[in-house]
Amino acid sequence: MTRLSQGGRIDRSRMLRFTFDGRTLTGHPGDTVASALLANGIRLVGRSFKYHRPRGILSAGAEEPSALVTRITGDLREPNLPATMLDLAEGIVIESQNRWPSLSFDLQAVNGLLAPFLGAGFYYKTFMGPTRGAWKVYEHFIRKAAGLGRASEAAAWEAAPVRSDFADLAVIGSGPAGLAAALAAGAAGARVMVIEQDAVPGGRLLDCPEASVEAAWRRAALDRLAGMPSVRVMTRTTAFGLYDGNFLGLAVRDDASGIGALVQLHAQRILHAGGALEQPLVFPGNDRPGVMLAGAARRYLTQFGVLAGRRVLVHSCTDHAWQTAFDLADAGAAVVIADQRPMPAALAIAAGSRGIRVIDQARITATRGRSAIRAARVESPTGTEWIACDLLCTSAGWSPALHLTSHLGTRPIWLPELNAFVPGPLPPDQAAAGAVTGALTTGAAIAQAAEAVRALGFAAEAPALPDLPEEPHALTAPVQTTGRGKAFVDLQMDVALSDIALARREGFEAVELLKRYTTTGMGTDQGKTSNLAALRAMADRRGIAPAEAGTTVFRPPFTPVNIGTLAGRALGQHYKPIRHSPMHDWHLANGAEMIEVGLWIRPWFYRAAGPDAGAAYIAEMKTVRQAAGLMDISTLGKIEITGPDGATLLDRVYANGFAKLPVGRARYGVMLRDDGIVMDDGTTSRLTDERWFMTTSTARAAEVLSRLEFLLDTAWRDLRVAVTSVTDEWAAMSIAGPQAQAILTRALPDLDLSEAALPQMGVLQATWRGSPLRILRISYSGEWACELHVGARAGEALWRHLLETGAPLLRPYGVEALGALRVEKGHVAGPEIDGRTTLADLGMGRMVAKRNAYAGHVLSRRPALTAPDRLQLVGLDCLEPDKRLRGGALIYGPGQPESGHGQGRVTSVTFSPELGRYIALALFAGGMAAEGQEVATVHHIRGERVRARIVSPHFLDPEGERMKG
Amino acid sequence: MTMQTALAPTDCPILQADGWPGCEAAFETALSRQWGVTLPATVGDWIATTEARILRLAPRRFWWIGDGPMTPASLDGAGTLTPLAEGRVAFQLDGPAARARLSEFIAVDWDEIACRPGRAVLAGIHRIPVCVLRLAPERFQLIAPRTFARSIAELL
């Protein structure tokens, strides 16, 4: 391997130092890790997945199957990075993968000796004894041995940049077709984004020497594009997925910082110009380090100034590979061409003038060399001979990079003259041009691109074609040879022709089964250099044409995307938005232990009440039952309903009637889904004849508002009603307990809070220190209680005022105590309203006995929803004082085997300080018909069994006397 | 590029006006008279007065954004007014980098005619409903629910 003294597009004036497996090496800006390794004479860069065979660098691009490395930055390990796509940076630390103890001496290479036992699907046929449980032991070791690189658990970075972007035309690829399309559309004034995965734009134009016509055209095109303000060329950017609405996911590499950015591009039109991927020939020993794609060898020469070998054998069935031979010979290599085809006369003359020996109708049937190739055995009509080489360039033709075109379901079609698949018919707002369509010459790509841009609706002019030299591009279908040694089809997954044959013998011959059984194409490279060879091999064995064999469907991502890139900024505290109540800061300053409730963060309990939730909630319950408690309920959904038809709307959406609710009164209401299942409950107050104030549960506020809007937009478009979310308008708090009325009266002396002025379910509208105030006499705990809704900006002030007025009796309490208090009273909540229960299940059937015109009514009468043996609400008394009931436990009736689903489930549990025992709400078959029965509650996962008795769910004060004060 | 952001959001009082179906003409006549302006004709358009910005949020919904009379008044039976005096806050984003910063969170093509100065868009930040008024090529007012204010400020 030689870094030539001139040539390439690297910055030779600067040197970069990097480390590979602990060895310090040098390279230049503009190098990739792969080109720098080659320049340093390193050809062995990894070990294969299964057999741990020595592997080198096959390609110069994202299709690289073998040269996968790990980048180490402090504690962070980033595995499985193609060395061909990793920009060289000062100080970069690189490690090879999948070997122990070292790359040159890997103990697991012994797997190669076990190859006969490790063929495709071996794990379906072996490791099955001596006992059924033995697999668990084998699996442990197989998992340890599997995989390529090893990741760390360190965070990759704090946050990856994310942005949305827009373009009139997204051009995927910056080869001749992509650049020509950008020129044409840019000249027409379109906003164009050119997306190029490599560090330097140009595509296959980069294979041409700087003095060539093609290179000059490239430079001129880029200069012109740079002068077009509406055109952007994004390099180091991979379009990894195409989604609905021409939405492209772009991953932008910044190898200096290592942080990957995500761009979400919305494109009006898309031009697919991603080129074609050169394919390797399949022959025994085709995986040795030093076997390289012909185009890659040319790229390393022209782009990086690296001569990848001095004694080169070029084996191909394409004209393109001959250009590689010529360029390498011109650079000083001794070259032999072994073409599978009959001698191409014109090319042979050019070869001869360079002293290149040509063998036609050639087949390679073996290779030699361990950590690097040393020779290949060539068979031809003229005989068989070993040809010494340190570089074997191979080309089986091209496979268009059509992956993105099929992400939305467009199936590829076979192009016989290319012996490969090309994109199928694209939607009107997408087009394809260049090598991706099978147009293999620069001139054809440029002409096609201009035509495609016009077809997409841009007023583009035909480009001036450069005076290009003739580009021989003939090719034939490749011949896959077998012989002594494995002929690899998929280098990354270690799949050989023998595995394809095995799959055929065992019946896995359909392309989807072939893929999954042999794992071909399932590596990080997604089979970019193997899928075509695999289906060719299977088609040959089945005696059908490759087109008939078909191809698997490509799905995003085109290349692996770092999960950190996809996460963007949604990390840590920014993982999701948090909603804060107006009293949030007070809670934090006063010892609240907070808990996430959906997007909200609420007080769980207060540390002044106890050291942990288990102790604190009981103390807080006692405070509410014996004195007074104050609870922040700002999270409740609140909806303002205004208009002359508000009563009609409410009467229709609630199962119980609202039309006759007087002004100044509130009512508990339950909404059903259209299928008759309970959706949510809450209270609605009538403020004026045409203004209502609805509260919903915290969890379903958005769902309820959405439903109301949907119904008004579709089913009930004639109703004169406006519904508006006012959750954020109001700070809300609930004061409850036997002392609550007295405390509230002292706190709000200007208001009449007597029983006459504010009866149970009464509503009072007032102001407090200039802020609007609504007081609802509503009790969730069963004690005398009021909800106070005040303008959000005054929330904390009112909260403080109440606590100061009520001190020392009035104490705050959190959601744990709130949940426990309502269990004592038998009020249902989320665990009971779980999307499976009806009104009757929850004991509220009488609420709608005389109603039949509300949403959900019809389907609520289905036989399945009215069956007498449905799970219905009951209470449970714990019969074992030293044990506790547990939510989620299953309930088994007397004499019933304690397995399976049982006859019910425990939904909500609390310890009741007043009753001195654990109680629960539950859903039990037949409901209260089983009152008095002793049952077993079993939590199978925890291994707990507790006896309980079915009782009324209204454990305390069933007559509701306490609410009266 | 720099961007000035008022990361401490300001109060954003709003008075919402909704018209009834079939009463659009009467509704807009009454509202126009009450607010003393010619209402924006197209959804997403907003106009500025000395007291407020008036936005047409939906075909039959307008926002008066600013201080002013929050007491619901008559619309001749053609609509209703809902005071939203406390539920929202506003962030101001100014400068060449304002567009780029917004693009990190919401997918709006600010080059589109529909998003020129004088227009507003409804979008979502992490599914938080926000309203962005484009005041000038590089000036934006982002209106968000009050309970999300802290989260959004930290994000910006």
PDB file of N, CA and C in Angstrom, chain A residues 162-164 166 191 266 569 573-575 577-580 584-585 600 642-644 691 717 719-724 726 728-729 772 791-793, chain B residues 11 16 18 20-21 61 72 80-88 103-109 111-112 126 128 145-148 150-151 154-155:
ATOM      1  N   VAL A 162     -31.700  19.178  16.212  1.00  0.00           N
ATOM      2  CA  VAL A 162     -32.819  18.733  15.383  1.00  0.00           C
ATOM      3  C   VAL A 162     -33.429  19.977  14.759  1.00  0.00           C
ATOM      4  N   ARG A 163     -33.836  19.856  13.524  1.00  0.00           N
ATOM      5  CA  ARG A 163     -34.589  20.974  12.959  1.00  0.00           C
ATOM      6  C   ARG A 163     -35.472  20.464  11.837  1.00  0.00           C
ATOM      7  N   SER A 164     -36.487  21.228  11.537  1.00  0.00           N
ATOM      8  CA  SER A 164     -37.317  20.983  10.364  1.00  0.00           C
ATOM      9  C   SER A 164     -36.803  21.866   9.248  1.00  0.00           C
ATOM     10  N   PHE A 166     -37.323  22.779   4.739  1.00  0.00           N
ATOM     11  CA  PHE A 166     -38.263  22.715   3.628  1.00  0.00           C
ATOM     12  C   PHE A 166     -37.528  22.932   2.318  1.00  0.00           C
ATOM     13  N   ARG A 191     -36.226  26.275  -4.552  1.00  0.00           N
ATOM     14  CA  ARG A 191     -35.424  25.992  -3.361  1.00  0.00           C
ATOM     15  C   ARG A 191     -35.019  24.532  -3.430  1.00  0.00           C
ATOM     16  N   HIS A 266     -39.126  18.464   4.653  1.00  0.00           N
ATOM     17  CA  HIS A 266     -40.400  18.370   3.939  1.00  0.00           C
ATOM     18  C   HIS A 266     -40.153  18.856   2.525  1.00  0.00           C
ATOM     19  N   ARG A 569     -33.256  16.476  21.038  1.00  0.00           N
ATOM     20  CA  ARG A 569     -33.160  17.170  22.317  1.00  0.00           C
ATOM     21  C   ARG A 569     -34.092  16.564  23.352  1.00  0.00           C
ATOM     22  N   GLN A 573     -34.619  16.185  31.152  1.00  0.00           N
ATOM     23  CA  GLN A 573     -35.784  17.008  31.480  1.00  0.00           C
ATOM     24  C   GLN A 573     -36.559  17.421  30.235  1.00  0.00           C
ATOM     25  N   HIS A 574     -35.937  17.317  29.071  1.00  0.00           N
ATOM     26  CA  HIS A 574     -36.623  17.687  27.843  1.00  0.00           C
ATOM     27  C   HIS A 574     -37.241  16.487  27.151  1.00  0.00           C
ATOM     28  N   TYR A 575     -37.256  15.333  27.795  1.00  0.00           N
ATOM     29  CA  TYR A 575     -37.828  14.135  27.176  1.00  0.00           C
ATOM     30  C   TYR A 575     -39.279  14.374  26.806  1.00  0.00           C
ATOM     31  N   PRO A 577     -42.600  17.488  27.657  1.00  0.00           N
ATOM     32  CA  PRO A 577     -42.897  18.724  28.367  1.00  0.00           C
ATOM     33  C   PRO A 577     -43.524  18.418  29.725  1.00  0.00           C
ATOM     34  N   ILE A 578     -43.304  19.303  30.644  1.00  0.00           N
ATOM     35  CA  ILE A 578     -43.873  19.160  31.970  1.00  0.00           C
ATOM     36  C   ILE A 578     -44.830  20.318  32.204  1.00  0.00           C
ATOM     37  N   ARG A 579     -45.957  20.014  32.764  1.00  0.00           N
ATOM     38  CA  ARG A 579     -46.918  21.051  33.128  1.00  0.00           C
ATOM     39  C   ARG A 579     -46.778  21.328  34.619  1.00  0.00           C
ATOM     40  N   HIS A 580     -46.731  22.600  34.948  1.00  0.00           N
ATOM     41  CA  HIS A 580     -46.585  23.011  36.342  1.00  0.00           C
ATOM     42  C   HIS A 580     -47.840  23.737  36.775  1.00  0.00           C
ATOM     43  N   HIS A 584     -46.769  25.338  42.091  1.00  0.00           N
ATOM     44  CA  HIS A 584     -45.645  24.397  42.014  1.00  0.00           C
ATOM     45  C   HIS A 584     -44.483  24.813  42.914  1.00  0.00           C
ATOM     46  N   ASP A 585     -44.095  26.042  42.811  1.00  0.00           N
ATOM     47  CA  ASP A 585     -42.929  26.480  43.590  1.00  0.00           C
ATOM     48  C   ASP A 585     -43.203  26.373  45.086  1.00  0.00           C
ATOM     49  N   TRP A 600     -48.202  16.314  33.928  1.00  0.00           N
ATOM     50  CA  TRP A 600     -48.154  17.153  35.109  1.00  0.00           C
ATOM     51  C   TRP A 600     -47.131  16.608  36.100  1.00  0.00           C
ATOM     52  N   THR A 642     -70.051  27.703  26.155  1.00  0.00           N
ATOM     53  CA  THR A 642     -70.904  28.886  26.070  1.00  0.00           C
ATOM     54  C   THR A 642     -71.794  28.797  24.848  1.00  0.00           C
ATOM     55  N   GLY A 643     -72.991  29.359  24.996  1.00  0.00           N
ATOM     56  CA  GLY A 643     -73.911  29.404  23.870  1.00  0.00           C
ATOM     57  C   GLY A 643     -75.303  28.952  24.248  1.00  0.00           C
ATOM     58  N   PRO A 644     -76.282  29.354  23.462  1.00  0.00           N
ATOM     59  CA  PRO A 644     -77.685  29.007  23.767  1.00  0.00           C
ATOM     60  C   PRO A 644     -77.950  27.510  23.713  1.00  0.00           C
ATOM     61  N   ARG A 691     -73.760  29.745  29.960  1.00  0.00           N
ATOM     62  CA  ARG A 691     -72.333  29.539  30.239  1.00  0.00           C
ATOM     63  C   ARG A 691     -72.177  28.431  31.272  1.00  0.00           C
ATOM     64  N   ARG A 717     -73.484  19.984  13.912  1.00  0.00           N
ATOM     65  CA  ARG A 717     -72.902  21.212  13.373  1.00  0.00           C
ATOM     66  C   ARG A 717     -73.819  22.407  13.540  1.00  0.00           C
ATOM     67  N   LEU A 719     -75.450  23.180  16.300  1.00  0.00           N
ATOM     68  CA  LEU A 719     -75.539  23.684  17.676  1.00  0.00           C
ATOM     69  C   LEU A 719     -74.749  24.975  17.835  1.00  0.00           C
ATOM     70  N   ARG A 720     -75.348  25.898  18.527  1.00  0.00           N
ATOM     71  CA  ARG A 720     -74.704  27.185  18.785  1.00  0.00           C
ATOM     72  C   ARG A 720     -73.990  27.095  20.122  1.00  0.00           C
ATOM     73  N   VAL A 721     -72.830  26.508  20.071  1.00  0.00           N
ATOM     74  CA  VAL A 721     -72.024  26.270  21.281  1.00  0.00           C
ATOM     75  C   VAL A 721     -70.557  26.471  20.937  1.00  0.00           C
ATOM     76  N   ALA A 722     -69.839  27.068  21.855  1.00  0.00           N
ATOM     77  CA  ALA A 722     -68.383  27.135  21.744  1.00  0.00           C
ATOM     78  C   ALA A 722     -67.796  26.403  22.943  1.00  0.00           C
ATOM     79  N   VAL A 723     -66.811  25.570  22.687  1.00  0.00           N
ATOM     80  CA  VAL A 723     -66.115  24.861  23.767  1.00  0.00           C
ATOM     81  C   VAL A 723     -64.656  25.300  23.752  1.00  0.00           C
ATOM     82  N   THR A 724     -64.158  25.643  24.907  1.00  0.00           N
ATOM     83  CA  THR A 724     -62.806  26.196  24.999  1.00  0.00           C
ATOM     84  C   THR A 724     -62.099  25.620  26.213  1.00  0.00           C
ATOM     85  N   VAL A 726     -59.994  25.802  29.291  1.00  0.00           N
ATOM     86  CA  VAL A 726     -59.592  26.848  30.231  1.00  0.00           C
ATOM     87  C   VAL A 726     -58.794  26.243  31.379  1.00  0.00           C
ATOM     88  N   ASP A 728     -55.701  26.069  31.830  1.00  0.00           N
ATOM     89  CA  ASP A 728     -54.606  26.934  32.242  1.00  0.00           C
ATOM     90  C   ASP A 728     -55.080  28.266  32.814  1.00  0.00           C
ATOM     91  N   GLU A 729     -56.353  28.582  32.635  1.00  0.00           N
ATOM     92  CA  GLU A 729     -56.871  29.868  33.128  1.00  0.00           C
ATOM     93  C   GLU A 729     -56.971  29.886  34.650  1.00  0.00           C
ATOM     94  N   PRO A 772     -60.901  36.667  39.373  1.00  0.00           N
ATOM     95  CA  PRO A 772     -62.166  35.920  39.365  1.00  0.00           C
ATOM     96  C   PRO A 772     -62.048  34.691  40.240  1.00  0.00           C
ATOM     97  N   GLY A 791     -58.296  32.827  39.306  1.00  0.00           N
ATOM     98  CA  GLY A 791     -57.421  33.169  38.184  1.00  0.00           C
ATOM     99  C   GLY A 791     -56.010  32.671  38.445  1.00  0.00           C
ATOM    100  N   ALA A 792     -55.375  32.077  37.440  1.00  0.00           N
ATOM    101  CA  ALA A 792     -54.100  31.381  37.629  1.00  0.00           C
ATOM    102  C   ALA A 792     -53.042  32.249  38.299  1.00  0.00           C
ATOM    103  N   ARG A 793     -53.004  33.536  37.964  1.00  0.00           N
ATOM    104  CA  ARG A 793     -51.959  34.389  38.545  1.00  0.00           C
ATOM    105  C   ARG A 793     -52.145  34.587  40.040  1.00  0.00           C
TER     106      ARG A 793
ATOM    107  N   ASP B  11     -47.355  37.817  30.385  1.00  0.00           N
ATOM    108  CA  ASP B  11     -48.770  37.467  30.358  1.00  0.00           C
ATOM    109  C   ASP B  11     -49.347  37.784  28.983  1.00  0.00           C
ATOM    110  N   GLN B  16     -61.623  35.717  23.462  1.00  0.00           N
ATOM    111  CA  GLN B  16     -61.979  34.854  22.326  1.00  0.00           C
ATOM    112  C   GLN B  16     -63.419  35.107  21.922  1.00  0.00           C
ATOM    113  N   ASP B  18     -66.445  33.676  19.392  1.00  0.00           N
ATOM    114  CA  ASP B  18     -66.908  32.574  18.545  1.00  0.00           C
ATOM    115  C   ASP B  18     -68.250  32.931  17.940  1.00  0.00           C
ATOM    116  N   TRP B  20     -71.723  31.781  15.666  1.00  0.00           N
ATOM    117  CA  TRP B  20     -72.541  30.571  15.471  1.00  0.00           C
ATOM    118  C   TRP B  20     -72.633  30.223  14.000  1.00  0.00           C
ATOM    119  N   PRO B  21     -72.776  28.927  13.709  1.00  0.00           N
ATOM    120  CA  PRO B  21     -72.955  28.521  12.317  1.00  0.00           C
ATOM    121  C   PRO B  21     -74.218  29.135  11.735  1.00  0.00           C
ATOM    122  N   ARG B  61     -63.838  31.959  14.612  1.00  0.00           N
ATOM    123  CA  ARG B  61     -63.209  32.230  15.911  1.00  0.00           C
ATOM    124  C   ARG B  61     -62.132  33.297  15.754  1.00  0.00           C
ATOM    125  N   PRO B  72     -67.394  39.685  28.887  1.00  0.00           N
ATOM    126  CA  PRO B  72     -68.179  39.253  27.726  1.00  0.00           C
ATOM    127  C   PRO B  72     -69.339  40.198  27.478  1.00  0.00           C
ATOM    128  N   THR B  80     -70.497  34.411  20.844  1.00  0.00           N
ATOM    129  CA  THR B  80     -70.223  34.497  22.263  1.00  0.00           C
ATOM    130  C   THR B  80     -68.779  34.931  22.485  1.00  0.00           C
ATOM    131  N   LEU B  81     -68.530  35.494  23.657  1.00  0.00           N
ATOM    132  CA  LEU B  81     -67.179  35.911  24.010  1.00  0.00           C
ATOM    133  C   LEU B  81     -66.720  35.132  25.236  1.00  0.00           C
ATOM    134  N   THR B  82     -65.499  34.658  25.210  1.00  0.00           N
ATOM    135  CA  THR B  82     -64.930  33.905  26.328  1.00  0.00           C
ATOM    136  C   THR B  82     -63.633  34.582  26.751  1.00  0.00           C
ATOM    137  N   PRO B  83     -63.578  35.111  27.961  1.00  0.00           N
ATOM    138  CA  PRO B  83     -62.326  35.711  28.417  1.00  0.00           C
ATOM    139  C   PRO B  83     -61.291  34.638  28.727  1.00  0.00           C
ATOM    140  N   LEU B  84     -60.117  34.829  28.160  1.00  0.00           N
ATOM    141  CA  LEU B  84     -58.980  33.942  28.436  1.00  0.00           C
ATOM    142  C   LEU B  84     -57.838  34.819  28.926  1.00  0.00           C
ATOM    143  N   ALA B  85     -58.078  35.419  30.090  1.00  0.00           N
ATOM    144  CA  ALA B  85     -57.174  36.475  30.552  1.00  0.00           C
ATOM    145  C   ALA B  85     -55.883  35.944  31.136  1.00  0.00           C
ATOM    146  N   GLU B  86     -55.888  34.697  31.593  1.00  0.00           N
ATOM    147  CA  GLU B  86     -54.742  34.235  32.389  1.00  0.00           C
ATOM    148  C   GLU B  86     -54.118  32.944  31.895  1.00  0.00           C
ATOM    149  N   GLY B  87     -54.703  32.322  30.918  1.00  0.00           N
ATOM    150  CA  GLY B  87     -54.261  30.969  30.575  1.00  0.00           C
ATOM    151  C   GLY B  87     -53.064  30.874  29.674  1.00  0.00           C
ATOM    152  N   ARG B  88     -52.642  31.991  29.088  1.00  0.00           N
ATOM    153  CA  ARG B  88     -51.539  31.896  28.144  1.00  0.00           C
ATOM    154  C   ARG B  88     -50.453  32.903  28.449  1.00  0.00           C
ATOM    155  N   SER B 103     -37.429  26.478  14.087  1.00  0.00           N
ATOM    156  CA  SER B 103     -37.450  25.271  13.264  1.00  0.00           C
ATOM    157  C   SER B 103     -36.968  24.044  14.028  1.00  0.00           C
ATOM    158  N   GLU B 104     -36.354  24.270  15.181  1.00  0.00           N
ATOM    159  CA  GLU B 104     -35.941  23.118  15.988  1.00  0.00           C
ATOM    160  C   GLU B 104     -37.135  22.450  16.656  1.00  0.00           C
ATOM    161  N   PHE B 105     -38.242  23.183  16.723  1.00  0.00           N
ATOM    162  CA  PHE B 105     -39.363  22.658  17.481  1.00  0.00           C
ATOM    163  C   PHE B 105     -40.643  22.513  16.677  1.00  0.00           C
ATOM    164  N   ILE B 106     -40.831  23.374  15.699  1.00  0.00           N
ATOM    165  CA  ILE B 106     -42.062  23.288  14.928  1.00  0.00           C
ATOM    166  C   ILE B 106     -41.722  23.255  13.437  1.00  0.00           C
ATOM    167  N   ALA B 107     -42.523  22.501  12.711  1.00  0.00           N
ATOM    168  CA  ALA B 107     -42.275  22.319  11.273  1.00  0.00           C
ATOM    169  C   ALA B 107     -43.147  23.288  10.505  1.00  0.00           C
ATOM    170  N   VAL B 108     -42.649  24.487  10.312  1.00  0.00           N
ATOM    171  CA  VAL B 108     -43.369  25.518   9.561  1.00  0.00           C
ATOM    172  C   VAL B 108     -42.419  26.065   8.513  1.00  0.00           C
ATOM    173  N   ASP B 109     -42.894  26.151   7.288  1.00  0.00           N
ATOM    174  CA  ASP B 109     -42.092  26.689   6.185  1.00  0.00           C
ATOM    175  C   ASP B 109     -42.275  28.203   6.165  1.00  0.00           C
ATOM    176  N   ASP B 111     -40.875  30.349   4.574  1.00  0.00           N
ATOM    177  CA  ASP B 111     -40.760  30.977   3.247  1.00  0.00           C
ATOM    178  C   ASP B 111     -42.089  30.981   2.518  1.00  0.00           C
ATOM    179  N   GLU B 112     -43.019  30.182   2.986  1.00  0.00           N
ATOM    180  CA  GLU B 112     -44.306  30.103   2.319  1.00  0.00           C
ATOM    181  C   GLU B 112     -45.082  31.400   2.486  1.00  0.00           C
ATOM    182  N   HIS B 126     -43.750  19.431  20.899  1.00  0.00           N
ATOM    183  CA  HIS B 126     -43.951  18.239  21.708  1.00  0.00           C
ATOM    184  C   HIS B 126     -45.446  18.046  21.987  1.00  0.00           C
ATOM    185  N   ILE B 128     -47.554  20.323  22.538  1.00  0.00           N
ATOM    186  CA  ILE B 128     -48.129  21.471  23.249  1.00  0.00           C
ATOM    187  C   ILE B 128     -48.673  22.392  22.168  1.00  0.00           C
ATOM    188  N   PRO B 145     -49.690  27.759  26.383  1.00  0.00           N
ATOM    189  CA  PRO B 145     -50.444  27.628  27.628  1.00  0.00           C
ATOM    190  C   PRO B 145     -49.549  27.896  28.836  1.00  0.00           C
ATOM    191  N   ARG B 146     -50.113  28.564  29.828  1.00  0.00           N
ATOM    192  CA  ARG B 146     -49.333  28.994  30.992  1.00  0.00           C
ATOM    193  C   ARG B 146     -48.675  27.817  31.711  1.00  0.00           C
ATOM    194  N   THR B 147     -49.364  26.708  31.836  1.00  0.00           N
ATOM    195  CA  THR B 147     -48.790  25.605  32.615  1.00  0.00           C
ATOM    196  C   THR B 147     -47.585  24.973  31.931  1.00  0.00           C
ATOM    197  N   PHE B 148     -47.400  25.214  30.660  1.00  0.00           N
ATOM    198  CA  PHE B 148     -46.228  24.710  29.951  1.00  0.00           C
ATOM    199  C   PHE B 148     -45.114  25.753  29.852  1.00  0.00           C
ATOM    200  N   ARG B 150     -42.891  27.128  31.789  1.00  0.00           N
ATOM    201  CA  ARG B 150     -41.551  26.857  32.303  1.00  0.00           C
ATOM    202  C   ARG B 150     -40.830  25.846  31.410  1.00  0.00           C
ATOM    203  N   SER B 151     -41.548  24.835  30.999  1.00  0.00           N
ATOM    204  CA  SER B 151     -40.963  23.793  30.161  1.00  0.00           C
ATOM    205  C   SER B 151     -40.490  24.375  28.832  1.00  0.00           C
ATOM    206  N   GLU B 154     -37.360  26.560  29.225  1.00  0.00           N
ATOM    207  CA  GLU B 154     -36.157  25.750  29.348  1.00  0.00           C
ATOM    208  C   GLU B 154     -35.744  25.172  27.999  1.00  0.00           C
ATOM    209  N   LEU B 155     -36.700  24.812  27.213  1.00  0.00           N
ATOM    210  CA  LEU B 155     -36.415  24.247  25.900  1.00  0.00           C
ATOM    211  C   LEU B 155     -35.795  25.299  24.984  1.00  0.00           C
TER     212      LEU B 155
END
